[in-house]
RNA sequence: GCCGCAGUAGCUCAGUGGUAGAGCGCACCCUUGGUAAGGGUGAGGUCGGGAGUUCAAUCCUCCCCUGCGGCACCA
């Protein structure tokens, strides 16, 4: 475009172009447009790349100048500069602390430090205060491009071994950018704000300190990671902190206690003692899943818990996962050696045993074998987390034995089943991730071609909107993962669908084909809820304990207002129970206010209050959870209404 | 598993080198009250487990267990 080599043409978002000298910086461009823009500018986008105001532009380009109004760029820069400002604050407070890396993450940033003493909550306060001082200095940001040798020497001289290692990991042809504000400096690819004063001093907060391995490697040093959050203004920060409070209120461990759903105790870490209320949800959900599976042509089986190591050796689990299995040794009196068994960590090898009983014909395929399989895995102690990560759990597991030609139809059918179930359980949408062949894999390329094509074609019958994750498939086959988003925007990976060409081989599963010869079936591993334990945790948090009526463990409390109403209360409870509703009477010597409060806190969806007026009219006053107003209906009406509501979605 | 923090009544939490306290809940009594806590009385604790220091440990030290927040892991 430009006639003169020293001239370049910059095109603005409105389509206008202007000529500038090559090497001009976005800061200068902004100044050329207006003084106020020059002041407000924070960064630019140049040919699609997020660009520091100080970086020169050498060629024709599209350019957009950003201000704090551009959320994505503003937040990125604010959080990024917060990371540096925090590192500077830490080194000003404790000069011997070594710095490492500090990336931007959702809502904020973290920075990893190497320091002998742990950071305390008081330290965080001091760092925060120091950060505010630094912001108030309004130090201009400079970036410099350095030679590697100079940079390495610089960091060696300053005893910053982590930085030296980082530089050594940067490919040789990339420039090393040094970022300075004031006298303090950090290695960083940028971009950055114009000066530290552009970071809002009242819209960030240091949240926590935690250990983190250097470069994510558990064999390397444990560093101290400080997490912070930052926003454009105080109000956004406040909203975020409120959201955290909201999430804490939904914590399934807290609600589990309050609603008397389950408990855990130290004699059985990572395992659940389900109380009547929790077990009611569990079995209601399981009954529902069992009906769905039947409707989709699955047969249900049940297989042993304690299985000889021989089977795990054959399946390959003994080699790979022995550390994570519960081992059960039995010392039999006349045996030469102890019998070594493992609690099953998964169901698939057992399902192949069921499959292998008797000869299978191609006419038997696809054979969809389901089990609510109770599994135990010795998860690392630090991984345990309420119901979300446990050592004893039950999967809604199934394996579909089929031919390669049946993969596509089975995949499509599975996605249909899964989306119906998620919808029934209150989750309207989900995302699909499609993981294809990894570098190290079993099976021929032809089989992989076929399997990947089949999976992809099957997804496309449902949606074109899926995320491709190349190379992330299991070594035995490609897979689909299903993620759903909960009521407060968190994502949970739940369902999975994996094609497996290896296990049928290892455990010698066969079928007789039309040609009369033996063939190898493909195994499709699939789960929709994953584990019941985890899914119930997610369900509780998604609904903040206010489960849909059909799943609510306590559906109705019929509460008397005065004792003279007690006989009618019991009559109403009996009528509701007869209609299959989980109803209980509350005829305690308490005021109606007290009863309403207690059952509201207990998340009971419907309270029926009964005083003398109701007794005379044979009516009930209905109060729904979360609603203030009440409604008077007849006994017959409420029974009909609630039994309709209590019908599981697949039976409605 | 690793780093840090924590563990006191059923729950939430206060507290002290001389073997403990509140609120809620629970039991009993009074109260029969119309939609988010009526009043009174009372019971309830091996202060996570073990060892050590000390005349004396719930408190200080060490080890272990469990939990919490991350990291690593998640067939």
PDB file of C-alpha atoms in Angstrom, chain A residues 245-505:
ATOM      1  CA  UNK A 245     -20.324 -15.907  48.918  1.00  0.00           C
ATOM      2  CA  UNK A 246     -23.227 -17.273  46.910  1.00  0.00           C
ATOM      3  CA  UNK A 247     -21.127 -20.251  45.830  1.00  0.00           C
ATOM      4  CA  UNK A 248     -20.127 -20.880  49.445  1.00  0.00           C
ATOM      5  CA  UNK A 249     -23.783 -20.895  50.435  1.00  0.00           C
ATOM      6  CA  UNK A 250     -24.397 -23.607  47.873  1.00  0.00           C
ATOM      7  CA  UNK A 251     -21.530 -25.781  49.019  1.00  0.00           C
ATOM      8  CA  UNK A 252     -22.908 -29.318  48.961  1.00  0.00           C
ATOM      9  CA  UNK A 253     -20.947 -30.209  52.096  1.00  0.00           C
ATOM     10  CA  UNK A 254     -22.718 -27.463  54.012  1.00  0.00           C
ATOM     11  CA  UNK A 255     -26.132 -28.178  52.498  1.00  0.00           C
ATOM     12  CA  UNK A 256     -25.591 -31.881  52.990  1.00  0.00           C
ATOM     13  CA  UNK A 257     -25.301 -31.250  56.704  1.00  0.00           C
ATOM     14  CA  UNK A 258     -28.119 -28.742  56.898  1.00  0.00           C
ATOM     15  CA  UNK A 259     -30.521 -30.905  54.909  1.00  0.00           C
ATOM     16  CA  UNK A 260     -29.356 -34.060  56.682  1.00  0.00           C
ATOM     17  CA  UNK A 261     -28.400 -35.760  53.424  1.00  0.00           C
ATOM     18  CA  UNK A 262     -25.130 -37.516  54.274  1.00  0.00           C
ATOM     19  CA  UNK A 263     -22.001 -37.360  56.331  1.00  0.00           C
ATOM     20  CA  UNK A 264     -18.414 -38.524  56.158  1.00  0.00           C
ATOM     21  CA  UNK A 265     -16.098 -39.449  58.987  1.00  0.00           C
ATOM     22  CA  UNK A 266     -12.460 -40.184  59.438  1.00  0.00           C
ATOM     23  CA  UNK A 267     -12.822 -43.947  59.733  1.00  0.00           C
ATOM     24  CA  UNK A 268     -13.844 -44.009  56.063  1.00  0.00           C
ATOM     25  CA  UNK A 269     -12.195 -41.050  54.360  1.00  0.00           C
ATOM     26  CA  UNK A 270     -13.579 -40.311  50.940  1.00  0.00           C
ATOM     27  CA  UNK A 271     -16.628 -42.502  51.469  1.00  0.00           C
ATOM     28  CA  UNK A 272     -20.176 -41.475  52.056  1.00  0.00           C
ATOM     29  CA  UNK A 273     -22.616 -42.347  54.819  1.00  0.00           C
ATOM     30  CA  UNK A 274     -25.909 -41.578  53.135  1.00  0.00           C
ATOM     31  CA  UNK A 275     -28.699 -40.505  55.482  1.00  0.00           C
ATOM     32  CA  UNK A 276     -32.359 -41.226  54.691  1.00  0.00           C
ATOM     33  CA  UNK A 277     -32.861 -37.845  53.006  1.00  0.00           C
ATOM     34  CA  UNK A 278     -29.784 -38.123  50.809  1.00  0.00           C
ATOM     35  CA  UNK A 279     -30.459 -41.733  49.972  1.00  0.00           C
ATOM     36  CA  UNK A 280     -33.958 -40.769  48.860  1.00  0.00           C
ATOM     37  CA  UNK A 281     -32.477 -38.435  46.252  1.00  0.00           C
ATOM     38  CA  UNK A 282     -29.949 -41.074  45.282  1.00  0.00           C
ATOM     39  CA  UNK A 283     -32.471 -43.862  44.755  1.00  0.00           C
ATOM     40  CA  UNK A 284     -34.983 -41.574  43.054  1.00  0.00           C
ATOM     41  CA  UNK A 285     -32.289 -40.609  40.587  1.00  0.00           C
ATOM     42  CA  UNK A 286     -31.162 -44.200  40.197  1.00  0.00           C
ATOM     43  CA  UNK A 287     -34.721 -45.391  39.540  1.00  0.00           C
ATOM     44  CA  UNK A 288     -35.031 -42.700  36.890  1.00  0.00           C
ATOM     45  CA  UNK A 289     -31.754 -43.707  35.245  1.00  0.00           C
ATOM     46  CA  UNK A 290     -32.757 -47.362  35.297  1.00  0.00           C
ATOM     47  CA  UNK A 291     -35.967 -46.532  33.440  1.00  0.00           C
ATOM     48  CA  UNK A 292     -34.087 -44.434  30.891  1.00  0.00           C
ATOM     49  CA  UNK A 293     -31.591 -47.210  30.289  1.00  0.00           C
ATOM     50  CA  UNK A 294     -34.341 -49.758  29.749  1.00  0.00           C
ATOM     51  CA  UNK A 295     -36.021 -47.417  27.315  1.00  0.00           C
ATOM     52  CA  UNK A 296     -32.760 -47.177  25.383  1.00  0.00           C
ATOM     53  CA  UNK A 297     -32.298 -50.907  25.109  1.00  0.00           C
ATOM     54  CA  UNK A 298     -29.762 -51.593  27.840  1.00  0.00           C
ATOM     55  CA  UNK A 299     -29.638 -54.737  29.906  1.00  0.00           C
ATOM     56  CA  UNK A 300     -28.557 -54.335  33.526  1.00  0.00           C
ATOM     57  CA  UNK A 301     -26.018 -56.566  35.225  1.00  0.00           C
ATOM     58  CA  UNK A 302     -24.188 -56.638  38.539  1.00  0.00           C
ATOM     59  CA  UNK A 303     -20.629 -57.833  39.019  1.00  0.00           C
ATOM     60  CA  UNK A 304     -18.293 -58.572  41.952  1.00  0.00           C
ATOM     61  CA  UNK A 305     -16.580 -56.000  44.133  1.00  0.00           C
ATOM     62  CA  UNK A 306     -13.536 -58.031  45.097  1.00  0.00           C
ATOM     63  CA  UNK A 307     -11.724 -59.519  42.146  1.00  0.00           C
ATOM     64  CA  UNK A 308      -8.487 -61.482  41.910  1.00  0.00           C
ATOM     65  CA  UNK A 309      -5.464 -59.588  40.680  1.00  0.00           C
ATOM     66  CA  UNK A 310      -5.253 -61.947  37.709  1.00  0.00           C
ATOM     67  CA  UNK A 311      -8.122 -60.171  36.018  1.00  0.00           C
ATOM     68  CA  UNK A 312      -6.524 -56.772  36.670  1.00  0.00           C
ATOM     69  CA  UNK A 313      -3.253 -58.010  35.277  1.00  0.00           C
ATOM     70  CA  UNK A 314      -5.036 -59.173  32.166  1.00  0.00           C
ATOM     71  CA  UNK A 315      -6.878 -55.905  31.749  1.00  0.00           C
ATOM     72  CA  UNK A 316      -3.716 -53.879  32.258  1.00  0.00           C
ATOM     73  CA  UNK A 317      -4.942 -52.040  35.341  1.00  0.00           C
ATOM     74  CA  UNK A 318      -2.552 -53.815  37.680  1.00  0.00           C
ATOM     75  CA  UNK A 319       0.379 -52.324  35.807  1.00  0.00           C
ATOM     76  CA  UNK A 320      -0.930 -48.824  35.479  1.00  0.00           C
ATOM     77  CA  UNK A 321      -3.106 -48.212  38.498  1.00  0.00           C
ATOM     78  CA  UNK A 322      -1.972 -50.542  41.244  1.00  0.00           C
ATOM     79  CA  UNK A 323      -1.081 -47.575  43.460  1.00  0.00           C
ATOM     80  CA  UNK A 324      -4.633 -46.370  43.247  1.00  0.00           C
ATOM     81  CA  UNK A 325      -6.383 -49.630  43.982  1.00  0.00           C
ATOM     82  CA  UNK A 326      -7.601 -50.942  47.309  1.00  0.00           C
ATOM     83  CA  UNK A 327      -5.828 -54.252  47.738  1.00  0.00           C
ATOM     84  CA  UNK A 328      -7.499 -57.022  49.712  1.00  0.00           C
ATOM     85  CA  UNK A 329      -5.265 -59.849  50.840  1.00  0.00           C
ATOM     86  CA  UNK A 330      -6.777 -63.059  52.110  1.00  0.00           C
ATOM     87  CA  UNK A 331      -4.669 -65.497  54.067  1.00  0.00           C
ATOM     88  CA  UNK A 332      -6.280 -68.904  53.523  1.00  0.00           C
ATOM     89  CA  UNK A 333      -5.161 -71.656  55.809  1.00  0.00           C
ATOM     90  CA  UNK A 334      -3.887 -74.231  53.349  1.00  0.00           C
ATOM     91  CA  UNK A 335      -3.006 -71.949  50.501  1.00  0.00           C
ATOM     92  CA  UNK A 336       0.591 -71.738  49.382  1.00  0.00           C
ATOM     93  CA  UNK A 337       0.445 -67.973  49.260  1.00  0.00           C
ATOM     94  CA  UNK A 338      -1.901 -65.178  50.117  1.00  0.00           C
ATOM     95  CA  UNK A 339      -4.687 -64.541  47.660  1.00  0.00           C
ATOM     96  CA  UNK A 340      -4.386 -60.976  46.413  1.00  0.00           C
ATOM     97  CA  UNK A 341      -7.511 -59.229  45.236  1.00  0.00           C
ATOM     98  CA  UNK A 342      -8.437 -55.682  44.434  1.00  0.00           C
ATOM     99  CA  UNK A 343     -11.668 -53.811  44.956  1.00  0.00           C
ATOM    100  CA  UNK A 344     -12.789 -53.023  41.464  1.00  0.00           C
ATOM    101  CA  UNK A 345     -11.822 -49.504  40.402  1.00  0.00           C
ATOM    102  CA  UNK A 346     -14.011 -49.808  37.334  1.00  0.00           C
ATOM    103  CA  UNK A 347     -16.493 -52.172  35.800  1.00  0.00           C
ATOM    104  CA  UNK A 348     -15.297 -52.834  32.277  1.00  0.00           C
ATOM    105  CA  UNK A 349     -13.206 -55.976  32.840  1.00  0.00           C
ATOM    106  CA  UNK A 350     -16.091 -57.553  34.729  1.00  0.00           C
ATOM    107  CA  UNK A 351     -18.495 -56.670  31.963  1.00  0.00           C
ATOM    108  CA  UNK A 352     -16.282 -58.418  29.458  1.00  0.00           C
ATOM    109  CA  UNK A 353     -16.487 -61.494  31.714  1.00  0.00           C
ATOM    110  CA  UNK A 354     -20.263 -61.393  31.465  1.00  0.00           C
ATOM    111  CA  UNK A 355     -20.027 -60.868  27.728  1.00  0.00           C
ATOM    112  CA  UNK A 356     -17.641 -63.801  27.385  1.00  0.00           C
ATOM    113  CA  UNK A 357     -20.087 -66.271  28.921  1.00  0.00           C
ATOM    114  CA  UNK A 358     -21.374 -68.309  26.026  1.00  0.00           C
ATOM    115  CA  UNK A 359     -20.765 -67.587  22.369  1.00  0.00           C
ATOM    116  CA  UNK A 360     -22.003 -64.270  21.057  1.00  0.00           C
ATOM    117  CA  UNK A 361     -23.401 -63.874  17.581  1.00  0.00           C
ATOM    118  CA  UNK A 362     -23.431 -60.756  15.438  1.00  0.00           C
ATOM    119  CA  UNK A 363     -27.166 -60.995  16.029  1.00  0.00           C
ATOM    120  CA  UNK A 364     -26.548 -60.158  19.717  1.00  0.00           C
ATOM    121  CA  UNK A 365     -24.882 -56.859  18.809  1.00  0.00           C
ATOM    122  CA  UNK A 366     -25.054 -54.135  19.761  1.00  0.00           C
ATOM    123  CA  UNK A 367     -25.190 -55.461  23.310  1.00  0.00           C
ATOM    124  CA  UNK A 368     -25.656 -52.618  25.769  1.00  0.00           C
ATOM    125  CA  UNK A 369     -24.629 -53.748  29.214  1.00  0.00           C
ATOM    126  CA  UNK A 370     -25.284 -51.388  32.109  1.00  0.00           C
ATOM    127  CA  UNK A 371     -24.358 -51.558  35.763  1.00  0.00           C
ATOM    128  CA  UNK A 372     -24.744 -49.218  38.684  1.00  0.00           C
ATOM    129  CA  UNK A 373     -21.298 -50.376  39.514  1.00  0.00           C
ATOM    130  CA  UNK A 374     -19.899 -49.636  42.941  1.00  0.00           C
ATOM    131  CA  UNK A 375     -16.208 -48.887  42.526  1.00  0.00           C
ATOM    132  CA  UNK A 376     -13.387 -48.030  44.878  1.00  0.00           C
ATOM    133  CA  UNK A 377     -10.274 -46.106  44.026  1.00  0.00           C
ATOM    134  CA  UNK A 378      -7.558 -45.173  46.432  1.00  0.00           C
ATOM    135  CA  UNK A 379      -7.473 -41.511  45.486  1.00  0.00           C
ATOM    136  CA  UNK A 380      -4.585 -39.388  46.800  1.00  0.00           C
ATOM    137  CA  UNK A 381      -5.550 -37.865  50.138  1.00  0.00           C
ATOM    138  CA  UNK A 382      -5.198 -34.334  48.810  1.00  0.00           C
ATOM    139  CA  UNK A 383      -7.655 -34.998  46.006  1.00  0.00           C
ATOM    140  CA  UNK A 384     -10.640 -35.795  48.236  1.00  0.00           C
ATOM    141  CA  UNK A 385     -13.363 -33.175  48.195  1.00  0.00           C
ATOM    142  CA  UNK A 386     -16.805 -33.824  49.652  1.00  0.00           C
ATOM    143  CA  UNK A 387     -18.919 -35.786  47.215  1.00  0.00           C
ATOM    144  CA  UNK A 388     -17.016 -34.425  44.250  1.00  0.00           C
ATOM    145  CA  UNK A 389     -13.971 -36.639  44.642  1.00  0.00           C
ATOM    146  CA  UNK A 390     -14.401 -39.780  46.683  1.00  0.00           C
ATOM    147  CA  UNK A 391     -12.828 -43.182  47.169  1.00  0.00           C
ATOM    148  CA  UNK A 392     -16.052 -45.150  46.990  1.00  0.00           C
ATOM    149  CA  UNK A 393     -18.604 -44.346  44.336  1.00  0.00           C
ATOM    150  CA  UNK A 394     -21.173 -45.772  41.987  1.00  0.00           C
ATOM    151  CA  UNK A 395     -21.115 -45.086  38.295  1.00  0.00           C
ATOM    152  CA  UNK A 396     -23.980 -45.136  35.864  1.00  0.00           C
ATOM    153  CA  UNK A 397     -21.666 -47.226  33.784  1.00  0.00           C
ATOM    154  CA  UNK A 398     -22.361 -49.169  30.630  1.00  0.00           C
ATOM    155  CA  UNK A 399     -20.433 -50.833  27.850  1.00  0.00           C
ATOM    156  CA  UNK A 400     -21.796 -51.250  24.403  1.00  0.00           C
ATOM    157  CA  UNK A 401     -20.346 -54.221  22.569  1.00  0.00           C
ATOM    158  CA  UNK A 402     -20.790 -53.625  18.871  1.00  0.00           C
ATOM    159  CA  UNK A 403     -19.260 -53.832  15.433  1.00  0.00           C
ATOM    160  CA  UNK A 404     -17.234 -50.985  13.951  1.00  0.00           C
ATOM    161  CA  UNK A 405     -20.146 -50.274  11.622  1.00  0.00           C
ATOM    162  CA  UNK A 406     -22.451 -49.720  14.569  1.00  0.00           C
ATOM    163  CA  UNK A 407     -20.310 -47.062  16.269  1.00  0.00           C
ATOM    164  CA  UNK A 408     -21.941 -44.130  14.526  1.00  0.00           C
ATOM    165  CA  UNK A 409     -25.516 -45.139  15.249  1.00  0.00           C
ATOM    166  CA  UNK A 410     -24.669 -46.002  18.863  1.00  0.00           C
ATOM    167  CA  UNK A 411     -22.919 -42.687  19.377  1.00  0.00           C
ATOM    168  CA  UNK A 412     -25.860 -40.737  18.015  1.00  0.00           C
ATOM    169  CA  UNK A 413     -28.274 -42.710  20.144  1.00  0.00           C
ATOM    170  CA  UNK A 414     -26.127 -42.092  23.204  1.00  0.00           C
ATOM    171  CA  UNK A 415     -25.973 -38.339  22.658  1.00  0.00           C
ATOM    172  CA  UNK A 416     -29.730 -38.276  22.280  1.00  0.00           C
ATOM    173  CA  UNK A 417     -30.179 -40.195  25.512  1.00  0.00           C
ATOM    174  CA  UNK A 418     -27.706 -38.006  27.374  1.00  0.00           C
ATOM    175  CA  UNK A 419     -29.198 -34.719  26.245  1.00  0.00           C
ATOM    176  CA  UNK A 420     -32.678 -35.870  27.258  1.00  0.00           C
ATOM    177  CA  UNK A 421     -31.433 -36.851  30.694  1.00  0.00           C
ATOM    178  CA  UNK A 422     -29.529 -33.605  31.276  1.00  0.00           C
ATOM    179  CA  UNK A 423     -32.626 -31.676  30.298  1.00  0.00           C
ATOM    180  CA  UNK A 424     -34.832 -33.703  32.635  1.00  0.00           C
ATOM    181  CA  UNK A 425     -32.398 -32.999  35.451  1.00  0.00           C
ATOM    182  CA  UNK A 426     -32.519 -29.256  34.915  1.00  0.00           C
ATOM    183  CA  UNK A 427     -29.509 -28.611  32.692  1.00  0.00           C
ATOM    184  CA  UNK A 428     -30.563 -27.062  29.426  1.00  0.00           C
ATOM    185  CA  UNK A 429     -27.332 -27.157  27.493  1.00  0.00           C
ATOM    186  CA  UNK A 430     -24.008 -28.897  27.407  1.00  0.00           C
ATOM    187  CA  UNK A 431     -20.758 -28.714  25.480  1.00  0.00           C
ATOM    188  CA  UNK A 432     -19.067 -31.550  23.652  1.00  0.00           C
ATOM    189  CA  UNK A 433     -15.337 -32.090  23.464  1.00  0.00           C
ATOM    190  CA  UNK A 434     -14.061 -34.494  20.839  1.00  0.00           C
ATOM    191  CA  UNK A 435     -10.622 -35.964  21.501  1.00  0.00           C
ATOM    192  CA  UNK A 436      -8.798 -37.672  18.691  1.00  0.00           C
ATOM    193  CA  UNK A 437      -5.858 -40.074  18.354  1.00  0.00           C
ATOM    194  CA  UNK A 438      -2.862 -39.479  20.594  1.00  0.00           C
ATOM    195  CA  UNK A 439       0.711 -40.025  19.432  1.00  0.00           C
ATOM    196  CA  UNK A 440       1.085 -43.143  21.494  1.00  0.00           C
ATOM    197  CA  UNK A 441      -1.831 -45.411  20.714  1.00  0.00           C
ATOM    198  CA  UNK A 442      -3.022 -48.922  20.064  1.00  0.00           C
ATOM    199  CA  UNK A 443      -4.802 -50.045  16.934  1.00  0.00           C
ATOM    200  CA  UNK A 444      -4.249 -49.450  13.244  1.00  0.00           C
ATOM    201  CA  UNK A 445      -4.716 -46.125  11.503  1.00  0.00           C
ATOM    202  CA  UNK A 446      -7.591 -47.580   9.478  1.00  0.00           C
ATOM    203  CA  UNK A 447      -9.502 -48.422  12.631  1.00  0.00           C
ATOM    204  CA  UNK A 448      -8.797 -44.971  14.071  1.00  0.00           C
ATOM    205  CA  UNK A 449      -9.937 -43.325  10.847  1.00  0.00           C
ATOM    206  CA  UNK A 450     -13.153 -45.248  11.027  1.00  0.00           C
ATOM    207  CA  UNK A 451     -13.767 -44.614  14.712  1.00  0.00           C
ATOM    208  CA  UNK A 452     -13.019 -40.891  14.546  1.00  0.00           C
ATOM    209  CA  UNK A 453     -15.174 -40.451  11.470  1.00  0.00           C
ATOM    210  CA  UNK A 454     -18.013 -42.351  13.101  1.00  0.00           C
ATOM    211  CA  UNK A 455     -17.865 -40.286  16.283  1.00  0.00           C
ATOM    212  CA  UNK A 456     -17.677 -37.027  14.398  1.00  0.00           C
ATOM    213  CA  UNK A 457     -20.547 -37.924  12.076  1.00  0.00           C
ATOM    214  CA  UNK A 458     -22.603 -38.874  15.101  1.00  0.00           C
ATOM    215  CA  UNK A 459     -21.990 -35.565  16.862  1.00  0.00           C
ATOM    216  CA  UNK A 460     -22.925 -33.702  13.716  1.00  0.00           C
ATOM    217  CA  UNK A 461     -26.333 -35.335  13.690  1.00  0.00           C
ATOM    218  CA  UNK A 462     -26.904 -33.417  16.926  1.00  0.00           C
ATOM    219  CA  UNK A 463     -24.797 -30.276  16.623  1.00  0.00           C
ATOM    220  CA  UNK A 464     -21.911 -28.758  14.728  1.00  0.00           C
ATOM    221  CA  UNK A 465     -20.888 -26.935  17.831  1.00  0.00           C
ATOM    222  CA  UNK A 466     -18.186 -28.989  19.504  1.00  0.00           C
ATOM    223  CA  UNK A 467     -14.645 -28.454  20.617  1.00  0.00           C
ATOM    224  CA  UNK A 468     -11.941 -30.494  18.937  1.00  0.00           C
ATOM    225  CA  UNK A 469      -9.107 -31.667  21.151  1.00  0.00           C
ATOM    226  CA  UNK A 470      -6.559 -33.258  18.843  1.00  0.00           C
ATOM    227  CA  UNK A 471      -4.251 -35.847  20.351  1.00  0.00           C
ATOM    228  CA  UNK A 472      -6.149 -36.011  23.626  1.00  0.00           C
ATOM    229  CA  UNK A 473      -7.970 -39.278  23.026  1.00  0.00           C
ATOM    230  CA  UNK A 474      -7.390 -42.361  25.179  1.00  0.00           C
ATOM    231  CA  UNK A 475      -4.645 -44.670  23.954  1.00  0.00           C
ATOM    232  CA  UNK A 476      -7.327 -47.234  23.098  1.00  0.00           C
ATOM    233  CA  UNK A 477      -9.650 -44.996  21.126  1.00  0.00           C
ATOM    234  CA  UNK A 478     -11.178 -41.566  20.483  1.00  0.00           C
ATOM    235  CA  UNK A 479     -13.582 -40.117  23.003  1.00  0.00           C
ATOM    236  CA  UNK A 480     -16.270 -37.560  23.595  1.00  0.00           C
ATOM    237  CA  UNK A 481     -16.602 -35.643  26.844  1.00  0.00           C
ATOM    238  CA  UNK A 482     -19.730 -33.799  27.847  1.00  0.00           C
ATOM    239  CA  UNK A 483     -19.559 -30.671  29.976  1.00  0.00           C
ATOM    240  CA  UNK A 484     -22.470 -28.830  31.452  1.00  0.00           C
ATOM    241  CA  UNK A 485     -22.756 -25.395  32.945  1.00  0.00           C
ATOM    242  CA  UNK A 486     -24.491 -24.943  36.268  1.00  0.00           C
ATOM    243  CA  UNK A 487     -26.721 -22.186  37.581  1.00  0.00           C
ATOM    244  CA  UNK A 488     -23.810 -19.994  38.619  1.00  0.00           C
ATOM    245  CA  UNK A 489     -21.761 -20.528  35.498  1.00  0.00           C
ATOM    246  CA  UNK A 490     -19.374 -23.248  36.598  1.00  0.00           C
ATOM    247  CA  UNK A 491     -18.545 -26.017  34.156  1.00  0.00           C
ATOM    248  CA  UNK A 492     -18.613 -29.679  35.095  1.00  0.00           C
ATOM    249  CA  UNK A 493     -17.369 -32.528  32.990  1.00  0.00           C
ATOM    250  CA  UNK A 494     -19.824 -35.344  33.395  1.00  0.00           C
ATOM    251  CA  UNK A 495     -20.637 -37.660  30.558  1.00  0.00           C
ATOM    252  CA  UNK A 496     -18.088 -39.573  28.588  1.00  0.00           C
ATOM    253  CA  UNK A 497     -18.178 -41.812  25.563  1.00  0.00           C
ATOM    254  CA  UNK A 498     -15.061 -43.724  24.578  1.00  0.00           C
ATOM    255  CA  UNK A 499     -14.424 -46.130  21.762  1.00  0.00           C
ATOM    256  CA  UNK A 500     -12.121 -48.955  22.848  1.00  0.00           C
ATOM    257  CA  UNK A 501     -10.368 -51.371  20.502  1.00  0.00           C
ATOM    258  CA  UNK A 502      -7.900 -52.639  23.067  1.00  0.00           C
ATOM    259  CA  UNK A 503      -9.744 -54.181  25.985  1.00  0.00           C
ATOM    260  CA  UNK A 504     -11.784 -56.639  23.856  1.00  0.00           C
ATOM    261  CA  UNK A 505      -8.436 -57.792  22.505  1.00  0.00           C
TER     262      UNK A 505
END
